[in-house]
Short mmCIF file of C-alpha atoms in Angstrom, two decimals:
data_model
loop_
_atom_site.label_atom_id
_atom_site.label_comp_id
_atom_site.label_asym_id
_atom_site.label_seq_id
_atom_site.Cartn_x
_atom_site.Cartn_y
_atom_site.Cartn_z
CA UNK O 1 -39.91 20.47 -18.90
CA UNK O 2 -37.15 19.01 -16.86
CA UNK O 3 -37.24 21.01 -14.22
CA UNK O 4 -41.12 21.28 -13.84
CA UNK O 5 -41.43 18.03 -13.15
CA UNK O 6 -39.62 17.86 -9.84
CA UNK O 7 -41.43 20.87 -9.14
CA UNK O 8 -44.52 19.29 -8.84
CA UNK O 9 -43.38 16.83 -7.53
CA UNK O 10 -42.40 18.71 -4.33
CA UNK O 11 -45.69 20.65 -4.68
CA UNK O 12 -47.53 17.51 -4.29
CA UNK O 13 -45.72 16.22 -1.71
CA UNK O 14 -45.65 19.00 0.23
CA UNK O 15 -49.37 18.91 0.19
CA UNK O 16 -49.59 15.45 1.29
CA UNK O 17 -48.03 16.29 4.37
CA UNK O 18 -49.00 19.49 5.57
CA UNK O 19 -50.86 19.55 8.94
CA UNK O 20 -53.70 20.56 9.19
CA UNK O 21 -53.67 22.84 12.82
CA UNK O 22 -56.74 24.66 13.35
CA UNK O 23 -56.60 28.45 12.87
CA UNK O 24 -59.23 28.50 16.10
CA UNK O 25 -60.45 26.22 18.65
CA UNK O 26 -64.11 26.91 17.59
CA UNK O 27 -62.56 25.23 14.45
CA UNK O 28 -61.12 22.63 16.20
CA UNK O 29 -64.14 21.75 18.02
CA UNK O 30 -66.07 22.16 15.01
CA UNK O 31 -64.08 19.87 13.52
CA UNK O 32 -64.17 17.19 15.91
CA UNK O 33 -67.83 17.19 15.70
CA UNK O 34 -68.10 16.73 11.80
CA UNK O 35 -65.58 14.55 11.51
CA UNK O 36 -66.05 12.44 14.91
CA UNK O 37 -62.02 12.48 15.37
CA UNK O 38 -60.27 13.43 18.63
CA UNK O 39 -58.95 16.78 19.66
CA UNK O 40 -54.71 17.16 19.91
CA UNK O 41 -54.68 20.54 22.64
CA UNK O 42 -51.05 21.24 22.74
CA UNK O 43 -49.54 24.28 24.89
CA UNK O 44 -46.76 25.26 23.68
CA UNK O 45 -44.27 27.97 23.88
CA UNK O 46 -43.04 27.91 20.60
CA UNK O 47 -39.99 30.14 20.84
CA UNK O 48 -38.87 29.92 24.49
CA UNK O 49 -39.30 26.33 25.58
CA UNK O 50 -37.20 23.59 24.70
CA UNK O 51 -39.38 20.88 25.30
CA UNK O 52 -41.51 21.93 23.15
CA UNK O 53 -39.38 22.92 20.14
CA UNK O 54 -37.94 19.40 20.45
CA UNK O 55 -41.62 17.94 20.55
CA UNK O 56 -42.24 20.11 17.41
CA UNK O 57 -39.08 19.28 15.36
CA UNK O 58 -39.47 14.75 16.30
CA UNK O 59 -42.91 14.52 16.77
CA UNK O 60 -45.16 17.45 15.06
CA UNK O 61 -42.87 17.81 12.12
CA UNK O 62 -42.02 14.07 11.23
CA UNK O 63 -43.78 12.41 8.09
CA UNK O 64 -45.38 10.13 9.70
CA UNK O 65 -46.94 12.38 12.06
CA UNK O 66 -48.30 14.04 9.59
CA UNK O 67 -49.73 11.26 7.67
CA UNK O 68 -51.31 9.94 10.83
CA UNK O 69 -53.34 13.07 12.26
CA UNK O 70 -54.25 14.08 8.91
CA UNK O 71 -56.88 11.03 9.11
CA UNK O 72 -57.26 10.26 12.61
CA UNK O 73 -56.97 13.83 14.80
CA UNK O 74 -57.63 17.34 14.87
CA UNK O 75 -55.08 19.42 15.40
CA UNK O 76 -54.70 22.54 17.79
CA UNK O 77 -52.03 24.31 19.03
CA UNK O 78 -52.45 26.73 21.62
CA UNK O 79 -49.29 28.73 21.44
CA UNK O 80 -47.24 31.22 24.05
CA UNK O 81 -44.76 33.09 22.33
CA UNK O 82 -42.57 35.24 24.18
CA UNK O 83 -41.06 37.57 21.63
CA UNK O 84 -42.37 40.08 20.07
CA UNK O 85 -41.80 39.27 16.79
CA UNK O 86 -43.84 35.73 17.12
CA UNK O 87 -46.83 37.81 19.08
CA UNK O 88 -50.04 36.40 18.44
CA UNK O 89 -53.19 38.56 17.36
CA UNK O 90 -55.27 39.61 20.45
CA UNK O 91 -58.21 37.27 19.64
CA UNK O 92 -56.19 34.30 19.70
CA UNK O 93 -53.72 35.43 22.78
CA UNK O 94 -56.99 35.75 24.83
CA UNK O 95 -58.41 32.47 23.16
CA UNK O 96 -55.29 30.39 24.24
CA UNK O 97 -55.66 32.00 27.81
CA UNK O 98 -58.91 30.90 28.31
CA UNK O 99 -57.75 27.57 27.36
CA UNK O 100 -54.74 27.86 29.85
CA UNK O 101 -57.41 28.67 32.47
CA UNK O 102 -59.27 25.89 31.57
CA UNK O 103 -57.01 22.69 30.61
CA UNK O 104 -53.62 23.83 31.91
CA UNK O 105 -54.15 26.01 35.06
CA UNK O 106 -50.62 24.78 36.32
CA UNK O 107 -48.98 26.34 33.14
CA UNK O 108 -47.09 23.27 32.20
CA UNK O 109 -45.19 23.41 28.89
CA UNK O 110 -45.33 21.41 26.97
CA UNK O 111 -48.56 19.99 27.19
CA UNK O 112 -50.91 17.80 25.24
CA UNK O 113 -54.28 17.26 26.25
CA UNK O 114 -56.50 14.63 24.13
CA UNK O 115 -60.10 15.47 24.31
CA UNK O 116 -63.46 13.95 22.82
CA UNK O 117 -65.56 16.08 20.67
CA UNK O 118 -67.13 16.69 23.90
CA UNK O 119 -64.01 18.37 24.89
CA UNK O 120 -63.87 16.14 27.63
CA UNK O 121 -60.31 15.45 28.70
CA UNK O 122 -59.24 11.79 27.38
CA UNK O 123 -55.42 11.77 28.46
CA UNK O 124 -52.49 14.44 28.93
CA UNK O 125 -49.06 13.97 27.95
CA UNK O 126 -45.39 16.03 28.24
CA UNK O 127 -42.63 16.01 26.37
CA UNK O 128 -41.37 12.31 25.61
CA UNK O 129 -38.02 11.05 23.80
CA UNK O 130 -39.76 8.76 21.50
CA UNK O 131 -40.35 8.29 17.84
CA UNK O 132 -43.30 9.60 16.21
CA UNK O 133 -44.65 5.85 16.12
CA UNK O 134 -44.44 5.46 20.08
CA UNK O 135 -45.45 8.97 20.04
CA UNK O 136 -48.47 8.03 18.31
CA UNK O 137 -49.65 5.03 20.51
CA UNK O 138 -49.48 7.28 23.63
CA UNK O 139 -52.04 9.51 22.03
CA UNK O 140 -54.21 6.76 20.85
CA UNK O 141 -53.93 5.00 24.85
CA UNK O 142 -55.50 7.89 25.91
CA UNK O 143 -58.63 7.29 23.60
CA UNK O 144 -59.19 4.20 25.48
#
């Protein structure tokens, strides 16, 4: 019994701050709609650009990210592997591109785009040395 308990407890916890990125951006958008929160776009190439791993690791990653977009944003992360091993499945490798084509036509990376549940384009933000708090309040100036 000792050692179930701190089982759970990690269980639980880990639970309480998973994110919740959208599989798809139909999802996302779908998403946005029924629950009338903002859209988080973010182009990233997840295993090639350093920006964006560090924007993963302080901001994406941190606890109180976490805590915050679970009730205030929906999350999607349109991602541009480069190796093989981290390929994406067809479906959403032409999804993302359309996206590219669409939101970030001058292939900047990273990128985060806040949008409505119009998908009308709120703000856009880079890569930024700040804490997941400051972080946080650049998103939400863009919903202003």
């Amino acid at each position: 019994m000792k050692i179930v308990a701190p089982i759970l407890f990690f269980f639980f916890s880990v639970c309480t701050f998973a994110q919740d990125w959208k599989e798809t951006y139909a999802e996302a958008v779908a998403s946005s709609l029924d629950e009338n929160k903002p859209i988080i776009l973010v182009f990233a190439g997840s295993d090639w650009c350093a920006p964006c791993i560090k924007l993963d690791r302080s901001i994406w990653q941190s606890d109180e990210f976490k805590s915050y977009s679970k009730e205030n944003y929906v999350l999607y992360k349109a991602d541009f592997p480069r190796k093989k091993a981290n390929r994406l499945s067809d479906h959403l490798t032409e999804q993302n591109a359309t996206l590219a084509d669409r939101y970030n036509p001058q292939g900047h990376f990273p990128l985060v785009i806040v949008l409505n549940h119009e998908e009308k384009v709120l703000g856009k933000l880079g890569y930024k040395k700040a804490t997941p708090e400051n972080y946080i309040s650049l998103l939400n100036n863009c919903l202003k």
